[in-house]
C-alpha cells in the first residue's frame, strides 16, 4: 500500500527481507543475482475454495520440480512462461523500442486520444490508434483463438477435482503440505511448469468451502498445523492460527476476462478488491468490464472501501453501457459512483479520522474501444499479443513522485527515490481533497491484453516492458492463467503488498467494422486501422 | 443476549484491549481484559427470584479488643448494622473469634434464616461478644466453613474482623485452612486499630477472593460493615472462573487482576482441558474488573495471524454438568513488518503495568523502610509517587504523601518523613494494591 516506510532498500529505504530479490516497495532490484534456489520456490498462495481434495494422482501430476527462475533481469520472464509458450512466443522485448519506464508525461497523441489524462469531459471522440510501435501482427503469429471470440478459455491443467468425499489421509499428509498455505512457504512442494499453482493448490485445498463429509458438523482441519480443528471464530483450537479468509485469495474468470487477488506474503489481510463483468450492448456486441481497487492501509476499513468501490463502479458501468452511454462517460460516472460508495462508509461523526479510502482503476473493452479510468496509483498496461509491438502503460499515477515529475520539479530517478514517492495524491473516500477521475479511450488496431492491477503487482514489474515480459504469451486465450502468473511473479518477488490483477483481452476490430465477436477467427491478422 | 432459562443470571461482557501487532520474531502478547457483569441485578431487584446467599460474620473477641473498649463496642455495633443489612431469606451466623471459635448466633452448628425475628434475636445475642482470650484466625474460618457448608446457597461469604496478630496459631495452620476454604466461600477481611499484621489480613482476603482494608478508627466500623454486607448481598453468581485457552507451544506468563485491585492469579491455575486453565474470580454482582494477561506464543511469519488466548468467564455446571460460558474475548496476534504498529503500546496495558508496578513499589518501599534501608525506601517510594502521579491514582498519592515528603512528584523525588503514624503506614500498605482505571479522554 502506499505508505511511508523507514529505511532499508538502497533505492527507497524499504526494510528488506532475506530472500527478497526486489524491493517490496519500489520494486528496485535488490541484487543483480538471485539468491540461492530454495528462496526461489514459487509461492503457492491460498487457493480458491475447492470442492474437495484432489486424488493423489492429480496432485502428483502438478507437483514436479520447477525450473529455477532465470536471473533477473535477463530474460525476465516468469518461469511459468517457459512451460506454456504460445505459438509466437517472442524471444525478447524489442531492443528498438523499450517503452519509457516511469511516468510518461502524456501518451503520444498519435496513440491515445490526445490526452489520456484528466479529461472529465464526456464524449470526446477517440482518436485512431496509430503509434509507431503498433504494426500489423505477423499472421503466422496470431494468437490461437481470437481473444474476442466467444469465451473459450483453456481449462486449467489441474482443474479442481470433482467434489466428492474428501480423503482425510491425504489431508493429513505432510508430504504435500506445500501448496495450500503460507505457513510452510517457501519450502513446500514446488510447482510444475505450466501448471497453474492456484489450480494445483485448489485441487487439494481442504478448506474454503466445507468439503462434503470432511468433518462432522462442518468443523475443518487447520491449514497451519493440520492437527487441530477450526473453531467457530476461525482460529485453530490447537495452534491458534487464523484460517484463510475468503478474500485471502480470490479468482474469477468470466469468459473473456479474468482476475486474481491475493493477500500477499506480508500483510495479514487482503485489502484489494476487484470486479469483472461482461454485458451485452444494444448492437449485440459484448462489453467487458474490469475494476481493481486497492484499500489505503493507513485508513480505517480499507478492505471495505475497496470492495464497495469495485462493486459500485462495476454496477454503474453495467447499467450505463447497455444504454449506449459512451464508455468514457460511463467510466467517469462509475468512478463518481465508487467515490460515493466509499464516502458513505465513513462514520458520520464530524472530524472522524482516517475515513475509509481506496484507489481505483478500471478498463472497459467495447465495440473496438478500450477505455480506462483511474484514481490513485493502481494502473492499467497495454500488452500487445504481438510481443514485437510496444507495450504501454495507460494510466498515470496520482502519486507524489508522478506529480513532482509532471510538474518538472524533480527528475524521475530523484522523485522515485524519495521516501514520499509512493504517497498517493488522489483516492476515493470521504477525506479526498478533490476528486479528479481520469479517463482515457483508445482504439487499438491490433490485438492485445489490458493488465489492470494494483501496486502490489507493478512494484515487481514497473515498466510496461517488464509487465509484458512477465505476462504469458497466451494471456489473451487464457486470461486466468495469465493473471495467476502475474500474481505469482509478485509473490516470488516478496509479495510485500496485496496483489490484484485483472487481465482483459482486446481483440483487434474486424475489417468491416462489425461487432468484434461476430467473426471470432483470424481477426488479428486483418488489422485495419480504424 | 436473552437467557430464558435463568433470567437472574448476569450477563458478562469481555472487552479486550491490546496491540495485537508484533514485530517479526516477537513472542510476548499483552492484553487487558475488561470483564463487566450486568443485567442480573436490574432484572431481579424487583423480583424474588434471586438465589439465596449465606453469610457468616467473624468478630475478633480477643482480650486486646478491650484496649480501648471502643473497639469491642464498635465491632458490636458494626455487626448489628451488618445484620440489619441482611436481605430476608439469607442464611447467616455470627462467630466470636479468640484462640478458639465460638458460635454466638444461632448456635448448635446451624445457620439462621434472616427475617425480622431472627435479626432481632441475633442483635440481642451480640451481647455475647465479650473480649477475652487470644487470636487464632484459622479456627474461625474453619468453623465458618462448616456452617456455610450446610447452606445450599450459591453465594457463600464471610466477613472477618481482627485487631491483632494471629498469635495463637502456627502460620502453617492458617495457610492450610485457607487452602481448604479457597473456592468454598469468599471472605472480606478487616483490621481494626493498628496492632494487626497487614500481610495476614491481606492473605486471608487474597486467598478467599475478598477485599482487605484497614479501619483504624473503630467508630467507622459500622459504616464499613454496612457497605461490605451490601456488596455481599449484591452478589448474584458465585464460583466464576476466568478460563484461558492458549495455543499449543504457548506459555501463560501471568494472569493478574489489575482492577479494582492488583491480585496475581497466576499461581491459582487449575487445568481444565487441553491447553486450558481456570483462574478463580469468586462471586460477582453488578461490577467490572480488569485482568492483565501475558502470553508467550511461538513466533510465526510476518503477515500471519493467530489467536494467542481465548478468555472466557465460566460457571461450573450443576452436578458435574458442562460449565456454562458467560462471556468470551479473544486475544489476537498479528506479525507485521511495520515498526510503527508493532512498537505501539496499548494505553490500557501501559496503565495497568504501571499500576501493578505502583503496588509493588509501595510494598517494597515500606519493607525497606521497616528494615532501615533509607536509600532503598526512598527510591521505591519515590517511584511509587511518580507512578501514582502519572496515572492519576489520587487516593494512593494522598496516602503516599503521609509517609514521604514529596519534592517533585513528576520526577519521583521524595524524602522519607521522620515520623509516620502507624495508621498511615498501615493504610498505605493495605491499600497499595488499589488501582484506578484508565482516564477517559
Tab-separated table of N, CA, C and O in Angstrom, chain B residues 72-181:
chain	number	residue	atom	x	y	z
B	72	UNK	N	-14.336	-2.986	70.897
B	72	UNK	CA	-15.354	-4.032	71.052
B	72	UNK	C	-16.740	-3.458	70.822
B	72	UNK	O	-17.580	-4.067	70.148
B	73	UNK	N	-16.939	-2.221	71.334
B	73	UNK	CA	-18.253	-1.614	71.164
B	73	UNK	C	-18.523	-1.359	69.678
B	73	UNK	O	-19.587	-1.662	69.160
B	74	UNK	N	-17.502	-0.832	69.028
B	74	UNK	CA	-17.635	-0.561	67.583
B	74	UNK	C	-17.915	-1.832	66.806
B	74	UNK	O	-18.733	-1.855	65.895
B	75	UNK	N	-17.262	-2.910	67.201
B	75	UNK	CA	-17.453	-4.171	66.490
B	75	UNK	C	-18.878	-4.677	66.674
B	75	UNK	O	-19.504	-5.163	65.740
B	76	UNK	N	-19.388	-4.531	67.915
B	76	UNK	CA	-20.767	-4.973	68.179
B	76	UNK	C	-21.756	-4.168	67.336
B	76	UNK	O	-22.645	-4.723	66.705
B	77	UNK	N	-21.569	-2.869	67.353
B	77	UNK	CA	-22.499	-2.006	66.593
B	77	UNK	C	-22.407	-2.291	65.102
B	77	UNK	O	-23.416	-2.329	64.402
B	78	UNK	N	-21.173	-2.493	64.638
B	78	UNK	CA	-20.992	-2.750	63.217
B	78	UNK	C	-21.662	-4.053	62.816
B	78	UNK	O	-22.319	-4.146	61.772
B	79	UNK	N	-21.529	-5.072	63.687
B	79	UNK	CA	-22.139	-6.355	63.369
B	79	UNK	C	-23.665	-6.220	63.345
B	79	UNK	O	-24.347	-6.792	62.483
B	80	UNK	N	-24.182	-5.442	64.287
B	80	UNK	CA	-25.630	-5.220	64.303
B	80	UNK	C	-26.079	-4.556	63.013
B	80	UNK	O	-27.109	-4.932	62.418
B	81	UNK	N	-25.298	-3.590	62.541
B	81	UNK	CA	-25.666	-2.896	61.304
B	81	UNK	C	-25.610	-3.864	60.126
B	81	UNK	O	-26.461	-3.830	59.224
B	82	UNK	N	-24.613	-4.734	60.159
B	82	UNK	CA	-24.495	-5.709	59.072
B	82	UNK	C	-25.698	-6.633	59.056
B	82	UNK	O	-26.235	-6.967	57.992
B	83	UNK	N	-26.162	-7.022	60.271
B	83	UNK	CA	-27.320	-7.914	60.348
B	83	UNK	C	-28.566	-7.211	59.800
B	83	UNK	O	-29.389	-7.809	59.120
B	84	UNK	N	-28.653	-5.916	60.097
B	84	UNK	CA	-29.791	-5.147	59.558
B	84	UNK	C	-29.756	-5.087	58.035
B	84	UNK	O	-30.792	-4.899	57.401
B	85	UNK	N	-28.580	-5.188	57.474
B	85	UNK	CA	-28.445	-5.092	56.025
B	85	UNK	C	-28.801	-6.406	55.329
B	85	UNK	O	-28.993	-6.446	54.125
B	86	UNK	N	-28.887	-7.496	56.103
B	86	UNK	CA	-29.187	-8.803	55.500
B	86	UNK	C	-30.536	-8.779	54.799
B	86	UNK	O	-31.523	-8.261	55.334
B	87	UNK	N	-30.566	-9.353	53.631
B	87	UNK	CA	-31.824	-9.489	52.906
B	87	UNK	C	-32.628	-10.622	53.536
B	87	UNK	O	-32.048	-11.606	54.001
B	88	UNK	N	-33.917	-10.507	53.543
B	88	UNK	CA	-34.748	-11.596	54.059
B	88	UNK	C	-34.435	-12.872	53.292
B	88	UNK	O	-34.273	-12.852	52.077
B	89	UNK	N	-34.339	-13.957	54.036
B	89	UNK	CA	-34.103	-15.245	53.378
B	89	UNK	C	-32.637	-15.638	53.334
B	89	UNK	O	-32.311	-16.751	52.944
B	90	UNK	N	-31.766	-14.710	53.747
B	90	UNK	CA	-30.343	-15.022	53.734
B	90	UNK	C	-29.990	-15.874	54.947
B	90	UNK	O	-30.434	-15.596	56.056
B	91	UNK	N	-29.199	-16.923	54.706
B	91	UNK	CA	-28.690	-17.695	55.839
B	91	UNK	C	-27.576	-16.901	56.487
B	91	UNK	O	-26.759	-16.313	55.770
B	92	UNK	N	-27.546	-16.932	57.842
B	92	UNK	CA	-26.458	-16.189	58.458
B	92	UNK	C	-26.106	-16.755	59.826
B	92	UNK	O	-26.887	-17.491	60.437
B	93	UNK	N	-24.904	-16.384	60.283
B	93	UNK	CA	-24.456	-16.768	61.621
B	93	UNK	C	-23.415	-15.760	62.079
B	93	UNK	O	-22.815	-15.065	61.260
B	94	UNK	N	-23.225	-15.656	63.395
B	94	UNK	CA	-22.193	-14.777	63.954
B	94	UNK	C	-21.264	-15.621	64.810
B	94	UNK	O	-21.719	-16.439	65.618
B	95	UNK	N	-19.968	-15.425	64.606
B	95	UNK	CA	-18.962	-16.179	65.350
B	95	UNK	C	-18.102	-15.213	66.138
B	95	UNK	O	-17.688	-14.167	65.633
B	96	UNK	N	-17.845	-15.564	67.405
B	96	UNK	CA	-16.881	-14.811	68.206
B	96	UNK	C	-15.551	-15.533	68.106
B	96	UNK	O	-15.463	-16.734	68.356
B	97	UNK	N	-14.529	-14.783	67.692
B	97	UNK	CA	-13.242	-15.446	67.453
B	97	UNK	C	-12.206	-15.067	68.494
B	97	UNK	O	-11.974	-13.883	68.747
B	98	UNK	N	-11.600	-16.056	69.111
B	98	UNK	CA	-10.447	-15.838	70.001
B	98	UNK	C	-9.393	-16.863	69.572
B	98	UNK	O	-9.195	-17.054	68.379
B	99	UNK	N	-8.749	-17.536	70.558
B	99	UNK	CA	-7.867	-18.631	70.177
B	99	UNK	C	-8.685	-19.839	69.771
B	99	UNK	O	-8.173	-20.813	69.257
B	100	UNK	N	-9.985	-19.779	70.067
B	100	UNK	CA	-10.912	-20.758	69.522
B	100	UNK	C	-12.062	-19.988	68.874
B	100	UNK	O	-12.152	-18.782	69.022
B	101	UNK	N	-12.913	-20.705	68.176
B	101	UNK	CA	-14.075	-20.047	67.569
B	101	UNK	C	-15.323	-20.480	68.314
B	101	UNK	O	-15.459	-21.644	68.679
B	102	UNK	N	-16.231	-19.528	68.528
B	102	UNK	CA	-17.429	-19.822	69.317
B	102	UNK	C	-18.633	-19.237	68.582
B	102	UNK	O	-18.597	-18.096	68.118
B	103	UNK	N	-19.694	-20.062	68.501
B	103	UNK	CA	-20.904	-19.571	67.821
B	103	UNK	C	-21.646	-18.634	68.765
B	103	UNK	O	-21.879	-18.966	69.923
B	104	UNK	N	-21.984	-17.465	68.283
B	104	UNK	CA	-22.740	-16.509	69.083
B	104	UNK	C	-24.218	-16.575	68.715
B	104	UNK	O	-25.096	-16.517	69.570
B	105	UNK	N	-24.475	-16.741	67.420
B	105	UNK	CA	-25.862	-16.878	66.982
B	105	UNK	C	-25.871	-17.635	65.670
B	105	UNK	O	-24.997	-17.361	64.827
B	106	UNK	N	-26.797	-18.491	65.337
B	106	UNK	CA	-27.845	-19.015	66.212
B	106	UNK	C	-27.340	-20.141	67.098
B	106	UNK	O	-28.030	-20.512	68.037
B	107	UNK	N	-26.158	-20.714	66.859
B	107	UNK	CA	-25.623	-21.766	67.706
B	107	UNK	C	-26.021	-23.151	67.231
B	107	UNK	O	-26.767	-23.321	66.255
B	108	UNK	N	-25.442	-24.110	67.882
B	108	UNK	CA	-25.697	-25.528	67.623
B	108	UNK	C	-25.366	-25.920	66.182
B	108	UNK	O	-26.040	-26.741	65.577
B	109	UNK	N	-24.354	-25.264	65.679
B	109	UNK	CA	-23.863	-25.655	64.360
B	109	UNK	C	-24.833	-25.395	63.227
B	109	UNK	O	-24.795	-26.092	62.209
B	110	UNK	N	-25.693	-24.420	63.427
B	110	UNK	CA	-26.681	-24.153	62.377
B	110	UNK	C	-26.553	-22.723	61.872
B	110	UNK	O	-25.859	-21.896	62.458
B	111	UNK	N	-27.281	-22.447	60.783
B	111	UNK	CA	-27.394	-21.085	60.273
B	111	UNK	C	-28.827	-20.640	60.491
B	111	UNK	O	-29.744	-21.468	60.456
B	112	UNK	N	-29.034	-19.375	60.742
B	112	UNK	CA	-30.386	-18.840	60.827
B	112	UNK	C	-30.792	-18.286	59.474
B	112	UNK	O	-29.941	-17.970	58.649
B	113	UNK	N	-32.086	-18.184	59.250
B	113	UNK	CA	-32.579	-17.557	58.023
B	113	UNK	C	-33.088	-16.170	58.386
B	113	UNK	O	-33.899	-16.020	59.302
B	114	UNK	N	-32.589	-15.173	57.694
B	114	UNK	CA	-32.872	-13.799	58.092
B	114	UNK	C	-34.338	-13.444	57.896
B	114	UNK	O	-34.915	-13.679	56.837
B	115	UNK	N	-34.938	-12.941	58.971
B	115	UNK	CA	-36.248	-12.282	58.902
B	115	UNK	C	-36.282	-11.327	60.083
B	115	UNK	O	-35.305	-11.214	60.822
B	116	UNK	N	-37.404	-10.665	60.253
B	116	UNK	CA	-37.473	-9.675	61.321
B	116	UNK	C	-37.103	-10.282	62.675
B	116	UNK	O	-36.321	-9.728	63.434
B	117	UNK	N	-37.649	-11.467	62.978
B	117	UNK	CA	-37.442	-12.079	64.281
B	117	UNK	C	-35.995	-12.529	64.477
B	117	UNK	O	-35.379	-12.249	65.521
B	118	UNK	N	-35.449	-13.212	63.506
B	118	UNK	CA	-34.077	-13.707	63.688
B	118	UNK	C	-33.093	-12.548	63.756
B	118	UNK	O	-32.104	-12.612	64.478
B	119	UNK	N	-33.355	-11.492	62.986
B	119	UNK	CA	-32.451	-10.334	63.051
B	119	UNK	C	-32.435	-9.742	64.458
B	119	UNK	O	-31.384	-9.428	65.011
B	120	UNK	N	-33.653	-9.644	65.055
B	120	UNK	CA	-33.736	-9.080	66.397
B	120	UNK	C	-33.028	-9.976	67.399
B	120	UNK	O	-32.260	-9.498	68.246
B	121	UNK	N	-33.261	-11.274	67.296
B	121	UNK	CA	-32.605	-12.194	68.242
B	121	UNK	C	-31.089	-12.167	68.079
B	121	UNK	O	-30.345	-12.211	69.043
B	122	UNK	N	-30.654	-12.069	66.846
B	122	UNK	CA	-29.206	-12.054	66.597
B	122	UNK	C	-28.575	-10.834	67.246
B	122	UNK	O	-27.513	-10.911	67.867
B	123	UNK	N	-29.257	-9.689	67.124
B	123	UNK	CA	-28.675	-8.463	67.690
B	123	UNK	C	-28.623	-8.544	69.214
B	123	UNK	O	-27.689	-8.061	69.840
B	124	UNK	N	-29.659	-9.197	69.809
B	124	UNK	CA	-29.623	-9.406	71.262
B	124	UNK	C	-28.423	-10.263	71.640
B	124	UNK	O	-27.721	-9.996	72.604
B	125	UNK	N	-28.187	-11.269	70.821
B	125	UNK	CA	-27.115	-12.207	71.138
B	125	UNK	C	-25.736	-11.578	71.026
B	125	UNK	O	-24.747	-12.120	71.526
B	126	UNK	N	-25.650	-10.411	70.366
B	126	UNK	CA	-24.336	-9.778	70.198
B	126	UNK	C	-23.736	-9.349	71.527
B	126	UNK	O	-22.546	-9.069	71.639
B	127	UNK	N	-24.580	-9.306	72.586
B	127	UNK	CA	-24.059	-9.065	73.922
B	127	UNK	C	-23.040	-10.120	74.312
B	127	UNK	O	-22.176	-9.889	75.167
B	128	UNK	N	-23.137	-11.250	73.681
B	128	UNK	CA	-22.195	-12.334	73.958
B	128	UNK	C	-20.823	-12.103	73.376
B	128	UNK	O	-19.909	-12.898	73.569
B	129	UNK	N	-20.656	-11.037	72.622
B	129	UNK	CA	-19.334	-10.717	72.068
B	129	UNK	C	-18.538	-10.002	73.150
B	129	UNK	O	-18.622	-8.791	73.305
B	130	UNK	N	-17.782	-10.769	73.934
B	130	UNK	CA	-17.011	-10.153	75.009
B	130	UNK	C	-15.550	-10.514	74.845
B	130	UNK	O	-15.215	-11.651	74.510
B	131	UNK	N	-14.695	-9.538	75.134
B	131	UNK	CA	-13.271	-9.772	74.884
B	131	UNK	C	-12.612	-10.598	75.974
B	131	UNK	O	-12.673	-10.257	77.133
B	132	UNK	N	-11.978	-11.663	75.558
B	132	UNK	CA	-11.136	-12.468	76.442
B	132	UNK	C	-10.489	-13.565	75.617
B	132	UNK	O	-11.160	-14.228	74.853
B	133	UNK	N	-9.189	-13.696	75.734
B	133	UNK	CA	-8.514	-14.793	75.034
B	133	UNK	C	-7.581	-14.317	73.943
B	133	UNK	O	-7.271	-13.122	73.830
B	134	UNK	N	-7.141	-15.252	73.121
B	134	UNK	CA	-6.125	-14.960	72.106
B	134	UNK	C	-6.688	-14.841	70.712
B	134	UNK	O	-7.858	-14.515	70.522
B	135	UNK	N	-5.824	-15.092	69.738
B	135	UNK	CA	-6.238	-14.952	68.345
B	135	UNK	C	-5.746	-16.148	67.538
B	135	UNK	O	-4.546	-16.410	67.477
B	136	UNK	N	-6.690	-16.882	66.940
B	136	UNK	CA	-6.347	-17.997	66.045
B	136	UNK	C	-7.345	-17.978	64.900
B	136	UNK	O	-8.381	-18.639	64.920
B	137	UNK	N	-7.003	-17.189	63.901
B	137	UNK	CA	-7.959	-16.905	62.814
B	137	UNK	C	-8.362	-18.179	62.060
B	137	UNK	O	-9.495	-18.334	61.612
B	138	UNK	N	-7.427	-19.121	61.971
B	138	UNK	CA	-7.722	-20.363	61.256
B	138	UNK	C	-8.930	-21.080	61.837
B	138	UNK	O	-9.754	-21.619	61.093
B	139	UNK	N	-9.041	-21.049	63.171
B	139	UNK	CA	-10.171	-21.753	63.792
B	139	UNK	C	-11.494	-21.072	63.433
B	139	UNK	O	-12.503	-21.735	63.249
B	140	UNK	N	-11.468	-19.745	63.313
B	140	UNK	CA	-12.707	-19.025	62.972
B	140	UNK	C	-13.169	-19.421	61.571
B	140	UNK	O	-14.339	-19.661	61.321
B	141	UNK	N	-12.159	-19.440	60.680
B	141	UNK	CA	-12.503	-19.741	59.285
B	141	UNK	C	-13.000	-21.176	59.149
B	141	UNK	O	-13.914	-21.460	58.374
B	142	UNK	N	-12.400	-22.086	59.946
B	142	UNK	CA	-12.825	-23.475	59.813
B	142	UNK	C	-14.267	-23.631	60.278
B	142	UNK	O	-15.058	-24.335	59.642
B	143	UNK	N	-14.598	-22.946	61.351
B	143	UNK	CA	-15.981	-23.017	61.834
B	143	UNK	C	-16.930	-22.394	60.798
B	143	UNK	O	-18.000	-22.954	60.509
B	144	UNK	N	-16.533	-21.246	60.253
B	144	UNK	CA	-17.385	-20.602	59.262
B	144	UNK	C	-17.607	-21.524	58.064
B	144	UNK	O	-18.723	-21.642	57.543
B	145	UNK	N	-16.547	-22.192	57.679
B	145	UNK	CA	-16.655	-23.113	56.544
B	145	UNK	C	-17.669	-24.209	56.845
B	145	UNK	O	-18.543	-24.530	56.030
B	146	UNK	N	-17.568	-24.768	58.065
B	146	UNK	CA	-18.508	-25.828	58.444
B	146	UNK	C	-19.937	-25.337	58.416
B	146	UNK	O	-20.841	-26.039	57.952
B	147	UNK	N	-20.181	-24.124	58.904
B	147	UNK	CA	-21.544	-23.588	58.937
B	147	UNK	C	-22.057	-23.330	57.517
B	147	UNK	O	-23.178	-23.683	57.181
B	148	UNK	N	-21.188	-22.705	56.716
B	148	UNK	CA	-21.631	-22.317	55.367
B	148	UNK	C	-21.929	-23.552	54.514
B	148	UNK	O	-22.769	-23.507	53.619
B	149	UNK	N	-21.258	-24.648	54.829
B	149	UNK	CA	-21.466	-25.845	54.015
B	149	UNK	C	-22.873	-26.421	54.180
B	149	UNK	O	-23.318	-27.205	53.364
B	150	UNK	N	-23.527	-26.036	55.282
B	150	UNK	CA	-24.893	-26.540	55.479
B	150	UNK	C	-25.892	-25.830	54.570
B	150	UNK	O	-27.027	-26.262	54.442
B	151	UNK	N	-25.471	-24.728	54.014
B	151	UNK	CA	-26.421	-23.951	53.222
B	151	UNK	C	-26.328	-24.349	51.759
B	151	UNK	O	-25.234	-24.542	51.230
B	152	UNK	N	-27.471	-24.454	51.119
B	152	UNK	CA	-27.442	-24.746	49.680
B	152	UNK	C	-27.165	-23.492	48.844
B	152	UNK	O	-27.115	-23.571	47.621
B	153	UNK	N	-26.985	-22.361	49.508
B	153	UNK	CA	-26.832	-21.108	48.773
B	153	UNK	C	-25.583	-21.136	47.895
B	153	UNK	O	-24.547	-21.679	48.291
B	154	UNK	N	-25.711	-20.553	46.745
B	154	UNK	CA	-24.558	-20.485	45.825
B	154	UNK	C	-23.572	-19.432	46.301
B	154	UNK	O	-22.366	-19.608	46.207
B	155	UNK	N	-24.109	-18.322	46.794
B	155	UNK	CA	-23.245	-17.246	47.285
B	155	UNK	C	-22.935	-17.517	48.747
B	155	UNK	O	-23.826	-17.434	49.601
B	156	UNK	N	-21.696	-17.839	49.033
B	156	UNK	CA	-21.290	-18.098	50.422
B	156	UNK	C	-20.167	-17.124	50.753
B	156	UNK	O	-19.157	-17.081	50.045
B	157	UNK	N	-20.393	-16.356	51.810
B	157	UNK	CA	-19.475	-15.253	52.057
B	157	UNK	C	-19.171	-15.126	53.545
B	157	UNK	O	-20.012	-15.433	54.381
B	158	UNK	N	-17.957	-14.680	53.850
B	158	UNK	CA	-17.593	-14.420	55.225
B	158	UNK	C	-17.126	-12.985	55.390
B	158	UNK	O	-16.638	-12.367	54.438
B	159	UNK	N	-17.325	-12.453	56.607
B	159	UNK	CA	-16.779	-11.136	56.934
B	159	UNK	C	-15.966	-11.333	58.207
B	159	UNK	O	-16.486	-11.823	59.206
B	160	UNK	N	-14.683	-10.998	58.115
B	160	UNK	CA	-13.791	-11.281	59.235
B	160	UNK	C	-13.193	-9.975	59.752
B	160	UNK	O	-12.691	-9.171	58.975
B	161	UNK	N	-13.269	-9.781	61.076
B	161	UNK	CA	-12.692	-8.586	61.685
B	161	UNK	C	-11.675	-9.012	62.727
B	161	UNK	O	-11.963	-9.830	63.595
B	162	UNK	N	-10.473	-8.454	62.658
B	162	UNK	CA	-9.461	-8.773	63.676
B	162	UNK	C	-8.771	-7.486	64.116
B	162	UNK	O	-8.769	-6.495	63.383
B	163	UNK	N	-8.197	-7.536	65.318
B	163	UNK	CA	-7.472	-6.342	65.768
B	163	UNK	C	-6.042	-6.678	66.130
B	163	UNK	O	-5.294	-5.818	66.556
B	164	UNK	N	-5.679	-7.969	65.987
B	164	UNK	CA	-4.327	-8.313	66.406
B	164	UNK	C	-3.693	-9.368	65.515
B	164	UNK	O	-4.294	-9.844	64.547
B	165	UNK	N	-2.479	-9.703	65.864
B	165	UNK	CA	-1.767	-10.715	65.089
B	165	UNK	C	-2.335	-12.098	65.379
B	165	UNK	O	-2.912	-12.343	66.436
B	166	UNK	N	-2.113	-12.981	64.464
B	166	UNK	CA	-2.589	-14.357	64.605
B	166	UNK	C	-1.596	-15.123	65.472
B	166	UNK	O	-0.841	-15.969	65.009
B	167	UNK	N	-1.634	-14.794	66.798
B	167	UNK	CA	-0.545	-15.227	67.669
B	167	UNK	C	-0.690	-16.642	68.193
B	167	UNK	O	0.288	-17.251	68.574
B	168	UNK	N	-1.900	-17.134	68.225
B	168	UNK	CA	-2.098	-18.415	68.879
B	168	UNK	C	-2.347	-19.537	67.888
B	168	UNK	O	-3.163	-20.415	68.100
B	169	UNK	N	-1.620	-19.421	66.830
B	169	UNK	CA	-1.791	-20.428	65.792
B	169	UNK	C	-0.527	-20.432	64.945
B	169	UNK	O	0.057	-19.384	64.685
B	170	UNK	N	-0.126	-21.607	64.532
B	170	UNK	CA	1.017	-21.738	63.640
B	170	UNK	C	0.639	-21.153	62.280
B	170	UNK	O	-0.445	-21.438	61.775
B	171	UNK	N	1.499	-20.309	61.688
B	171	UNK	CA	1.150	-19.752	60.365
B	171	UNK	C	0.808	-20.841	59.355
B	171	UNK	O	-0.055	-20.656	58.498
B	172	UNK	N	1.463	-21.996	59.492
B	172	UNK	CA	1.181	-23.083	58.548
B	172	UNK	C	-0.250	-23.573	58.701
B	172	UNK	O	-0.902	-23.955	57.724
B	173	UNK	N	-0.745	-23.532	59.958
B	173	UNK	CA	-2.116	-23.983	60.188
B	173	UNK	C	-3.103	-23.058	59.482
B	173	UNK	O	-4.067	-23.516	58.858
B	174	UNK	N	-2.833	-21.739	59.576
B	174	UNK	CA	-3.721	-20.781	58.905
B	174	UNK	C	-3.674	-21.002	57.389
B	174	UNK	O	-4.705	-21.005	56.722
B	175	UNK	N	-2.452	-21.213	56.883
B	175	UNK	CA	-2.332	-21.450	55.431
B	175	UNK	C	-3.137	-22.670	54.994
B	175	UNK	O	-3.811	-22.659	53.979
B	176	UNK	N	-3.051	-23.726	55.830
B	176	UNK	CA	-3.766	-24.956	55.474
B	176	UNK	C	-5.269	-24.714	55.448
B	176	UNK	O	-5.979	-25.181	54.547
B	177	UNK	N	-5.757	-23.962	56.454
B	177	UNK	CA	-7.199	-23.675	56.484
B	177	UNK	C	-7.595	-22.850	55.268
B	177	UNK	O	-8.617	-23.118	54.622
B	178	UNK	N	-6.779	-21.856	54.954
B	178	UNK	CA	-7.108	-21.009	53.798
B	178	UNK	C	-7.161	-21.847	52.523
B	178	UNK	O	-8.040	-21.664	51.688
B	179	UNK	N	-6.216	-22.766	52.412
B	179	UNK	CA	-6.207	-23.611	51.218
B	179	UNK	C	-7.473	-24.444	51.126
B	179	UNK	O	-8.055	-24.589	50.049
B	180	UNK	N	-7.882	-24.985	52.278
B	180	UNK	CA	-9.060	-25.853	52.225
B	180	UNK	C	-10.336	-25.041	52.015
B	180	UNK	O	-11.298	-25.537	51.446
B	181	UNK	N	-10.336	-23.786	52.459
B	181	UNK	CA	-11.550	-22.973	52.311
B	181	UNK	C	-11.630	-22.303	50.941
B	181	UNK	O	-12.712	-21.906	50.510
